[in-house]
Coordinates of C-alpha atoms in Angstrom, one line a residue:
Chain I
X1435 CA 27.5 22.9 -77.0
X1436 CA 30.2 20.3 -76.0
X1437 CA 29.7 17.1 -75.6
X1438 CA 31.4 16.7 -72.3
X1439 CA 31.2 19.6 -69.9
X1440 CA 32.2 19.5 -66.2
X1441 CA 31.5 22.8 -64.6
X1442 CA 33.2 23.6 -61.3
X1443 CA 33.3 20.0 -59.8
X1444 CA 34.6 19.6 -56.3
X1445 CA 35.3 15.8 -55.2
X1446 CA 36.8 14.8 -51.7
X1447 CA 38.4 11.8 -51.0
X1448 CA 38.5 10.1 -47.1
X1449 CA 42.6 10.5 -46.3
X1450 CA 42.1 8.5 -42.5
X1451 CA 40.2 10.9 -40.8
X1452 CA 40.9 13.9 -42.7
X1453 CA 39.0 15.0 -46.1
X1454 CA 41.0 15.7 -48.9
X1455 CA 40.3 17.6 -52.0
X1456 CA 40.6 15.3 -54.8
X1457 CA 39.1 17.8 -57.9
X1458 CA 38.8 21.4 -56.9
X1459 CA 36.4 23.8 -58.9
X1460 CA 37.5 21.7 -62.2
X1461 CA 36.3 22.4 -65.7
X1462 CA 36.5 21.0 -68.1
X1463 CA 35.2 21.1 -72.0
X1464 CA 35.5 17.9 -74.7
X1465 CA 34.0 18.3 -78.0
X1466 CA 32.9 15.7 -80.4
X1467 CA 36.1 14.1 -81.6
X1468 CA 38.6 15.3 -79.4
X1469 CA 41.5 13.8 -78.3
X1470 CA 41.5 14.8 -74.5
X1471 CA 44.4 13.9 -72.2
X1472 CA 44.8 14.3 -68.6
X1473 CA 48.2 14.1 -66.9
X1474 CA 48.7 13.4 -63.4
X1475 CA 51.0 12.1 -61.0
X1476 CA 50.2 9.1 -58.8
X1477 CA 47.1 10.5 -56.1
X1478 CA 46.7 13.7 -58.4
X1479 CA 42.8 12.3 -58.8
X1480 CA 43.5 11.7 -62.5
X1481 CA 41.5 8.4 -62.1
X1482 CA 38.7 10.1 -59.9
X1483 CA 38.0 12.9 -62.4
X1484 CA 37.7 10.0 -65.3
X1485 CA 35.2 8.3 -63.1
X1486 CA 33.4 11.6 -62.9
X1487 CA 33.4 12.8 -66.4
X1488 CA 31.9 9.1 -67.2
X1489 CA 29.2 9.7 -64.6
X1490 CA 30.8 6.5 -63.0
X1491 CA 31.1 8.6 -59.3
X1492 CA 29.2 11.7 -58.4
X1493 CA 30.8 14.8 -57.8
X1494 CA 30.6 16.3 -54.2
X1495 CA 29.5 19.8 -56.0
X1496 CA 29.5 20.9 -59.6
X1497 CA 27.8 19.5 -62.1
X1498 CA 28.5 16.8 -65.2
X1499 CA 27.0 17.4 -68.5
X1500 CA 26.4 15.2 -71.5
X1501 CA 24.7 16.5 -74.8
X1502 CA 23.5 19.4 -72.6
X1503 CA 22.2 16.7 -70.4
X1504 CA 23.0 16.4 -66.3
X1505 CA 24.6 13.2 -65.2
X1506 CA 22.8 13.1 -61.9
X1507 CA 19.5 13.0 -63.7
X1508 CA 20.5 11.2 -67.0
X1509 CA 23.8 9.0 -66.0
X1510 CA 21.9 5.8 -66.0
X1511 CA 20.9 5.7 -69.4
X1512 CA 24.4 7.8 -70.8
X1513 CA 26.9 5.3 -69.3
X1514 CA 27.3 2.0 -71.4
X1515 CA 25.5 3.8 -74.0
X1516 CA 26.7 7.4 -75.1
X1517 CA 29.9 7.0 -72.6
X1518 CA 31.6 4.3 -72.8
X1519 CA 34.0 3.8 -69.9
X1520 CA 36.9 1.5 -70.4
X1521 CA 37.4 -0.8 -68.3
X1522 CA 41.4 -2.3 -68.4
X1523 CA 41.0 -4.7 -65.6
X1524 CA 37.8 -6.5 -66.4
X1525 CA 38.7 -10.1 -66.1
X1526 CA 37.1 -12.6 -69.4
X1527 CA 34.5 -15.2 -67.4
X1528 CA 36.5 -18.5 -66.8
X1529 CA 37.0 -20.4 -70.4
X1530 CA 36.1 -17.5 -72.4
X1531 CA 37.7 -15.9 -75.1
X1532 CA 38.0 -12.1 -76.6
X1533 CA 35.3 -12.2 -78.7
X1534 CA 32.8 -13.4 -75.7
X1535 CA 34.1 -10.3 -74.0
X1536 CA 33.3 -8.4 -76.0
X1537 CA 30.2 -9.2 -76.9
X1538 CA 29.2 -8.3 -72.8
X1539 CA 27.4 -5.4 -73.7
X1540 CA 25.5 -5.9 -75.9
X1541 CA 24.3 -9.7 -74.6
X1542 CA 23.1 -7.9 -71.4
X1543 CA 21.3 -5.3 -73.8
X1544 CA 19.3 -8.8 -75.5
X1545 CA 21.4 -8.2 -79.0
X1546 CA 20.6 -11.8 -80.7
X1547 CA 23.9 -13.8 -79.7
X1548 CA 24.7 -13.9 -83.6
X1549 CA 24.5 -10.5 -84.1
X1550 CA 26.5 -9.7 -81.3
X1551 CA 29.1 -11.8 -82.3
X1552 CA 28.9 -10.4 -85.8
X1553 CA 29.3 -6.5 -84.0
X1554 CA 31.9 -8.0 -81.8
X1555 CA 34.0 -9.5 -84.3
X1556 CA 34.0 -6.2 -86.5
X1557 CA 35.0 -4.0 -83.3
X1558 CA 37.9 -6.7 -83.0
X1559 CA 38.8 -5.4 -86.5
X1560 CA 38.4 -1.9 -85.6
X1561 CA 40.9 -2.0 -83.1
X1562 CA 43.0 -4.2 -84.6
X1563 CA 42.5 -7.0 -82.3
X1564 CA 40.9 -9.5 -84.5
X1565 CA 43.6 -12.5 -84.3
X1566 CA 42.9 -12.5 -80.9
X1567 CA 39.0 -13.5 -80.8
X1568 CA 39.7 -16.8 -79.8
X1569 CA 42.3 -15.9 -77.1
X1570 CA 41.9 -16.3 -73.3
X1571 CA 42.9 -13.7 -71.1
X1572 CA 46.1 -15.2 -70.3
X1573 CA 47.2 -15.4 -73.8
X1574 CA 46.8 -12.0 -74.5
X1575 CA 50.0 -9.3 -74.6
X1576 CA 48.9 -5.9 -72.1
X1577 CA 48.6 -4.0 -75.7
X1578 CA 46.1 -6.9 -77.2
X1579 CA 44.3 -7.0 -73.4
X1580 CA 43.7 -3.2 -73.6
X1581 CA 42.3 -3.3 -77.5
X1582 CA 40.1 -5.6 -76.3
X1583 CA 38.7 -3.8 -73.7
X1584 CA 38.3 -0.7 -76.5
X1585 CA 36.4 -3.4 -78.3
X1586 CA 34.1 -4.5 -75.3
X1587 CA 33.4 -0.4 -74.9
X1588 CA 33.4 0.3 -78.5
X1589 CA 30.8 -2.4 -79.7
X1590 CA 28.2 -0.4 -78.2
X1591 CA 28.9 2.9 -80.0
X1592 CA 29.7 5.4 -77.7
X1593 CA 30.3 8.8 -78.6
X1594 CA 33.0 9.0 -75.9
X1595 CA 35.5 6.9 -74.7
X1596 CA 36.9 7.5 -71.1
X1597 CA 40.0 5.2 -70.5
X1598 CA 42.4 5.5 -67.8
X1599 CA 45.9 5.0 -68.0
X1600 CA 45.6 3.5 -71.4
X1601 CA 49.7 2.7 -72.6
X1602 CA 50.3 2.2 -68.6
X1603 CA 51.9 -1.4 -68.7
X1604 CA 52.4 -1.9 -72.3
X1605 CA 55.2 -2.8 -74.2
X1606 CA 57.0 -0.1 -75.3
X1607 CA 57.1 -1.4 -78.6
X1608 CA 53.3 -1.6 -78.8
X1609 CA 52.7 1.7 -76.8
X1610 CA 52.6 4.1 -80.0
X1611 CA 50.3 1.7 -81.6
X1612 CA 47.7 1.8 -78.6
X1613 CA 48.3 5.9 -78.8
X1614 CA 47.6 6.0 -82.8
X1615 CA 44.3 3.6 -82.1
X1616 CA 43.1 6.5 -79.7
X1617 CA 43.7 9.1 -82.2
X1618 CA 42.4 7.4 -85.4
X1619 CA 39.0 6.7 -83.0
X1620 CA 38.7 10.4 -82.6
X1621 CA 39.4 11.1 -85.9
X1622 CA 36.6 9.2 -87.0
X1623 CA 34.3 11.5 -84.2
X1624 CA 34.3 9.4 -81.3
X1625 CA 35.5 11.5 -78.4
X1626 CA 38.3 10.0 -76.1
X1627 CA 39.3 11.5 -72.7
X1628 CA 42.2 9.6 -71.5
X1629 CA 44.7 9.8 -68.4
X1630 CA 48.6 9.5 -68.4
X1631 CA 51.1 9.2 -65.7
X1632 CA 53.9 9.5 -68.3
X1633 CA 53.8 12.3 -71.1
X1634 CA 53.7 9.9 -73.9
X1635 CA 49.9 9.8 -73.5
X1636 CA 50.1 13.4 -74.7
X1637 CA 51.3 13.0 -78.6
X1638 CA 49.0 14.3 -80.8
X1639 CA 46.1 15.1 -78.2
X1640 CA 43.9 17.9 -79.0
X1641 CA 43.5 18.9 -75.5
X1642 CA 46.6 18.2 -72.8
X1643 CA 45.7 19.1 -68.7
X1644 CA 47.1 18.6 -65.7
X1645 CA 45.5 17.5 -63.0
X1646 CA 47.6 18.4 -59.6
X1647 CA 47.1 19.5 -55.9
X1648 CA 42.9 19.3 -57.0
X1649 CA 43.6 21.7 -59.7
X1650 CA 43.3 21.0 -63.4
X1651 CA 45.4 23.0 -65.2
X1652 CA 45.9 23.1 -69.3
X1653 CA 47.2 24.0 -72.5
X1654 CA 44.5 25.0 -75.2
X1655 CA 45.5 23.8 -78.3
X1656 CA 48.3 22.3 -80.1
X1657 CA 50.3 25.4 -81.1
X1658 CA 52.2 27.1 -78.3
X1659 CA 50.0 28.7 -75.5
X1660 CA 50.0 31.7 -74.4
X1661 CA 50.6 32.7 -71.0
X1662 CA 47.3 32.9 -69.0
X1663 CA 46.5 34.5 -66.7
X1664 CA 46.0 32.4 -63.5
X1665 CA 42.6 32.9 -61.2
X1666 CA 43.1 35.0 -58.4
X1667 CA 41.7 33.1 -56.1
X1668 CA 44.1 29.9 -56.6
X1669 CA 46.9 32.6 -56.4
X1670 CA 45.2 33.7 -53.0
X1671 CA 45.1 30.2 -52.0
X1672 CA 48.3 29.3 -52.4
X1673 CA 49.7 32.6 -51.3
X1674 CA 47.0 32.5 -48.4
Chain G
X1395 CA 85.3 26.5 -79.2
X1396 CA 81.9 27.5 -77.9
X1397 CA 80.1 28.5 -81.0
X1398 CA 77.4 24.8 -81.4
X1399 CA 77.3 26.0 -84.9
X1400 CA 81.0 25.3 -85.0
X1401 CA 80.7 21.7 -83.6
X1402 CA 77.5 21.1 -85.9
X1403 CA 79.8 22.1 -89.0
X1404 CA 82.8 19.7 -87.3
X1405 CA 80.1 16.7 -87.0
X1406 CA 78.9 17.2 -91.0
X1407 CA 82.6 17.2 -91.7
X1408 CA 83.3 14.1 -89.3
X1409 CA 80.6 12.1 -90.8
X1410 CA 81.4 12.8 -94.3
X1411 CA 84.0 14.9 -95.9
X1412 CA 83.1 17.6 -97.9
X1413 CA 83.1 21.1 -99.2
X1414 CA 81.8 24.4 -98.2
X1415 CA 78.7 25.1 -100.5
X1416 CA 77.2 21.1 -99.6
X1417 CA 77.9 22.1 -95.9
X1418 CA 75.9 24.7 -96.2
X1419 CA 73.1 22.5 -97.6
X1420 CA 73.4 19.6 -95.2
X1421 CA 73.6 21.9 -92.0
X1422 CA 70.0 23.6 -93.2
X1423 CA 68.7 20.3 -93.5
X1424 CA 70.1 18.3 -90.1
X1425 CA 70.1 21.5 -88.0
X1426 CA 67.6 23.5 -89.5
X1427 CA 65.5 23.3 -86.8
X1428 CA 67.5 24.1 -83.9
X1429 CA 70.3 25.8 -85.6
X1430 CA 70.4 28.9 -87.5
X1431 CA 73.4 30.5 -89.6
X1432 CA 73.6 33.8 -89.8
X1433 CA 74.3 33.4 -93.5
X1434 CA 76.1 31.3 -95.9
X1435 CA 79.2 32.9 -94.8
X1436 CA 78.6 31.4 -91.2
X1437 CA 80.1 28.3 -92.8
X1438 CA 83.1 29.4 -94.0
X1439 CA 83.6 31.0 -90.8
X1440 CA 83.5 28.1 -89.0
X1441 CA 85.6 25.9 -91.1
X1442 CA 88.5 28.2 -90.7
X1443 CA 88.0 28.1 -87.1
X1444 CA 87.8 24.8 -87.2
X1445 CA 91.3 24.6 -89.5
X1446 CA 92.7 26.9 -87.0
X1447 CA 92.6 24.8 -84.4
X1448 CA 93.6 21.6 -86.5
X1449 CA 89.9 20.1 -85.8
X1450 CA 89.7 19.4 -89.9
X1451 CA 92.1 19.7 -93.0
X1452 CA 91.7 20.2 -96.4
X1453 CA 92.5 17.2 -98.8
X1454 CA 95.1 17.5 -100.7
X1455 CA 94.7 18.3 -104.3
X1456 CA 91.1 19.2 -104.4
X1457 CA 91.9 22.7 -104.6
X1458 CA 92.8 22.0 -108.2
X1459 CA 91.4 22.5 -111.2
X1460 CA 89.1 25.4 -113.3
X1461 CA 86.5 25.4 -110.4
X1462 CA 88.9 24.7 -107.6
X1463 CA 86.5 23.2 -104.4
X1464 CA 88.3 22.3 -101.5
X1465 CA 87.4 19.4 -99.8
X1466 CA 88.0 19.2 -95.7
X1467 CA 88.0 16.1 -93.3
X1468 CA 88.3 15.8 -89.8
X1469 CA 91.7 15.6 -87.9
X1470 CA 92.0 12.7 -85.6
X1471 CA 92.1 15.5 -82.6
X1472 CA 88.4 17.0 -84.3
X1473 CA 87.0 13.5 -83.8
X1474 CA 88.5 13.1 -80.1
X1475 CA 87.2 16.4 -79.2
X1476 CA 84.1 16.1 -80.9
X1477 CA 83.1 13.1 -78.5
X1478 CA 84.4 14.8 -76.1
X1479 CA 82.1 17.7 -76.6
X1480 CA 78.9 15.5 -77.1
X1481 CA 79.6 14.4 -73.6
X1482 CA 79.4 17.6 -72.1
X1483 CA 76.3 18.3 -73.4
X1484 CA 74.9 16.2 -70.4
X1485 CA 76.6 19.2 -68.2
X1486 CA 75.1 21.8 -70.7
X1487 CA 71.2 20.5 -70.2
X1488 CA 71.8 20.9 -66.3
X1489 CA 72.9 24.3 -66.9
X1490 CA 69.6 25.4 -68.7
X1491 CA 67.7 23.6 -66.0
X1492 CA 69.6 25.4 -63.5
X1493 CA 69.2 28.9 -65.0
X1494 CA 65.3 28.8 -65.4
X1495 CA 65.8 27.9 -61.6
X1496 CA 67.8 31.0 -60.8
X1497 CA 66.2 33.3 -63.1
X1498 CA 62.4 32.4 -61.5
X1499 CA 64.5 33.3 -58.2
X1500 CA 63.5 37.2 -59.3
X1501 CA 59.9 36.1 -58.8
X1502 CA 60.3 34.7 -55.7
X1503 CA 59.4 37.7 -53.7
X1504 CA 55.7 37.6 -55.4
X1505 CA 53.9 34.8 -55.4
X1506 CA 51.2 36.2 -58.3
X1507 CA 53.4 36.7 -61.3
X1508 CA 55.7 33.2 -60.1
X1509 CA 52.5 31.5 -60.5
X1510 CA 52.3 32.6 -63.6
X1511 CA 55.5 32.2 -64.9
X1512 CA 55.0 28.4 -63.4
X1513 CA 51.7 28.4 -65.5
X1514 CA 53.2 29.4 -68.6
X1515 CA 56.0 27.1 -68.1
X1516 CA 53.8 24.4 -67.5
X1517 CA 51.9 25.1 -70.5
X1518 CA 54.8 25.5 -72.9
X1519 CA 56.0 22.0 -71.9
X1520 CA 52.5 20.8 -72.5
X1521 CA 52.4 21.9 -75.9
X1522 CA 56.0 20.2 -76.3
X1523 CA 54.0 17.2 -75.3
X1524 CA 51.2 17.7 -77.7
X1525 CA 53.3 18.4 -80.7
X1526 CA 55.8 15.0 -80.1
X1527 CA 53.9 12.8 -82.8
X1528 CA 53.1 9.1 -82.5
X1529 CA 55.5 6.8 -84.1
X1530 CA 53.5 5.4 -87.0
X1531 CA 55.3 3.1 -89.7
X1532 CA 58.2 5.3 -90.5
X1533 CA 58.3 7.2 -93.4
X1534 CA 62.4 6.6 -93.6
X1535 CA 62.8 2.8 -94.5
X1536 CA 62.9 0.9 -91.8
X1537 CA 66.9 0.2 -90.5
X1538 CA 67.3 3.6 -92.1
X1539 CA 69.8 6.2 -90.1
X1540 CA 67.0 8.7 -90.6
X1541 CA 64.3 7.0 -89.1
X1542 CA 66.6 5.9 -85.6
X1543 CA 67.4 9.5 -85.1
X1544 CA 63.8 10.5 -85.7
X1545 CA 62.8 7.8 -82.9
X1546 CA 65.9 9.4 -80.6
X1547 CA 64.5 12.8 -80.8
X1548 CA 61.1 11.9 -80.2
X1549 CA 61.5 9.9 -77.0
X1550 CA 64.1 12.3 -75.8
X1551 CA 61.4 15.1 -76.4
X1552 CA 59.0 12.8 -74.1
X1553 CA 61.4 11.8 -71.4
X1554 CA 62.3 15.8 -71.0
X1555 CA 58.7 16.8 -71.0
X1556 CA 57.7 14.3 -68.4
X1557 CA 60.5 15.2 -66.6
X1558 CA 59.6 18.8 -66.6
X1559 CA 55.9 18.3 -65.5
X1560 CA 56.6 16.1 -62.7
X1561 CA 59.0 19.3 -61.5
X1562 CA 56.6 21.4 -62.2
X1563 CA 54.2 20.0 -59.7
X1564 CA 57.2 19.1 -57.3
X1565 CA 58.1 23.5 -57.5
X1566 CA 54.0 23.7 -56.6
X1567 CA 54.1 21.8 -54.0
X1568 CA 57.2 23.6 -52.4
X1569 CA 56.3 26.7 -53.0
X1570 CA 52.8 26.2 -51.7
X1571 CA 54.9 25.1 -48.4
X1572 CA 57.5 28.2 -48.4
X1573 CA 54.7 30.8 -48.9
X1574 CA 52.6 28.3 -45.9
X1575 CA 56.0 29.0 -43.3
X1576 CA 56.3 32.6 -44.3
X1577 CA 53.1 33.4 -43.2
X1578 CA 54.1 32.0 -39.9
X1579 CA 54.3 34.7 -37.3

């Protein structure tokens, strides 16, 4: 059984007054420490099917599985627990540092405030963040903002990360870095499903997709596919 | 000269002059890869191409001796026209592009088997993406020639693969509105 299974979503997205389709009959299948990365172009829905696989946004059809387990019945207790969504742009509370941030979850889960600190300060460590506990926001490079934020989700032990985007911004010199961080966390049997606009995101992924015109479309492994065989249908469709 | 095993021989020479049995070696190892020689002979081939057209020369004197091993080094025409051929390379990569282009034109007729000749493609280029490994400390010393080329060739490798994806889905899109207008009445 996978630990992430999407099974012939559908998700549309309000264009005006028109509906478009953002995620058309998409599966998808992550196993326990996987390296999954999804490429898109800007609007491919790249961000919408993240959101979906973490149970963040519903899908119009289809259905989200966890463990075995359906989102729609189960999300509530999964996400922030078992998923762990990633959440770049989360701004630290006004005077607080990293290591308050990261210590969110498990503060509004009534960890003891020293053991929280304790489990923050080692997921600092992990993700090689931990000269920057007692940094503000605004002292923080876009490589050290985004380990943080893998420390906020991390600190709660998910057995899958979903991050969006994650090397979008940073340095080029601390891009590789951020990429190694998501491979070594995988390694070690946390799953990670992450989207890229640029194809750097795809070095060393177990699992490489793209997601375009609804579609997600993939290779299956590292070595060199072979040439599938495309479904009739999306020929049909295309061909009408 | 068209032959890049040729060039690849002039470049070994250019960077450090040499004899036949070390270019052998040294092209195995930098070109391995990419490059293949049909047999040792290959090199000796090429260097008296390359001496035919005054590109290298052997060194005086080194043909002397029990063993005699001639040494070659690069004319000052080999250098000029081995920049001058590096250059055109940029011409070259637009003529691959261009012929996967006019070769898919076959296809065009059937939308079924262009789709999956777009899938494939897509694929193979995916896999290009997956094997490209993340720069960890390098295992040439750091400042080393070896570990600046590595770098080069990896982000090439990246820039060409995103490249090629975001066509990919740019050919899609097209093609998704050519087959839309032909089924016009």
């Amino acid at each position: 059984m996978s630990l992430l299974e999407l099974d012939n979503v559908h998700k549309h997205a309000s264009d005006g007054p028109r509906q478009r389709a953002v995620l058309r009959e998409v599966c998808l299948e992550v196993q326990a420490g996987e390296l999954v990365v999804v490429w898109g172009m800007r609007r491919s829905g790249r961000s919408t099917l993240l959101r979906v696989a973490a149970g963040i946004e519903r899908p119009d059809a289809g259905t989200v599985r966890f463990d075995g387990r359906d989102l729609a019945a189960h999300g509530k207790r999964l996400i922030g627990n078992e998923i762990g969504y990633c959440h770049k742009g989360l701004r630290f509370s006004d005077g607080h540092a990293a290591l308050d941030h990261a210590m969110v979850g498990l503060l509004s889960r009534w960890v003891p405030t020293a053991t929280a600190r304790k489990r923050a300060r080692v997921a600092l460590e992990r993700v090689g963040a931990g000269h920057c506990a007692e940094r503000r926001q605004s002292e923080l490079s876009s490589a050290e903002a985004i380990r943080v934020a893998l420390a906020r989700t991390l600190v709660l032990g998910p057995r899958l990360i979903v991050i969006d985007e994650p090397v979008n911004g940073v340095e080029l010199i601390d891009r590789d870095s951020i990429l190694a961080l998501l491979r070594a966390l995988a390694d070690e049997g946390t799953a990670v499903l992450a989207s890229t606009g640029e194809s750097t995101g795809l070095s060393e992924a177990d699992q490489a997709l793209v997601l375009g015109g609804g579609e997600l479309r993939g290779a299956p492994g590292p070595e060199l596919a072979p040439v599938l065989t495309l479904k009739r249908d999306s020929a049909q469709r295309m061909s009408g | 000269m068209h032959s890049p095993v040729n060039w690849a021989v002039l470049g070994l020479i250019i960077e450090r002059p040499t004899y036949a049995y070390d270019l052998a070696q040294r092209f195995e190892h930098r070109y391995g890869t990419v490059l293949e020689l049909s047999n040792v002979g290959h090199v000796y081939t090429a260097i008296r191409a390359l001496e035919a057209r005054a590109l290298i020369e052997e060194i005086p004197g080194t043909r002397e001796g029990r063993q005699p091993k001639p040494r070659y080094q690069a004319t000052a025409a080999g250098l000029a026209q081995y920049r001058e051929w590096l250059i055109r390379q940029a011409g070259e990569d637009r003529k691959r592009g261009q012929l996967f282009v006019l070769a898919l034109q076959a296809l065009a007729h059937e939308p079924q088997p262009l789709l999956e000749v777009m899938a494939g493609y897509e694929q193979a280029w995916l896999s290009e993406g997956m094997r490209t490994p993340i720069t960890r400390e390098p295992e040439a010393p750091p400042g080393s020639t070896r570990a600046f080329v590595e770098k080069l060739i990896d982000e090439e490798k990246r820039l060409a693969v995103g490249a090629k994806l975001e066509w990919i889905e740019y050919a899609r899109t097209e093609l998704a509105k050519l087959l839309a207008q032909m089924r016009r009445p």
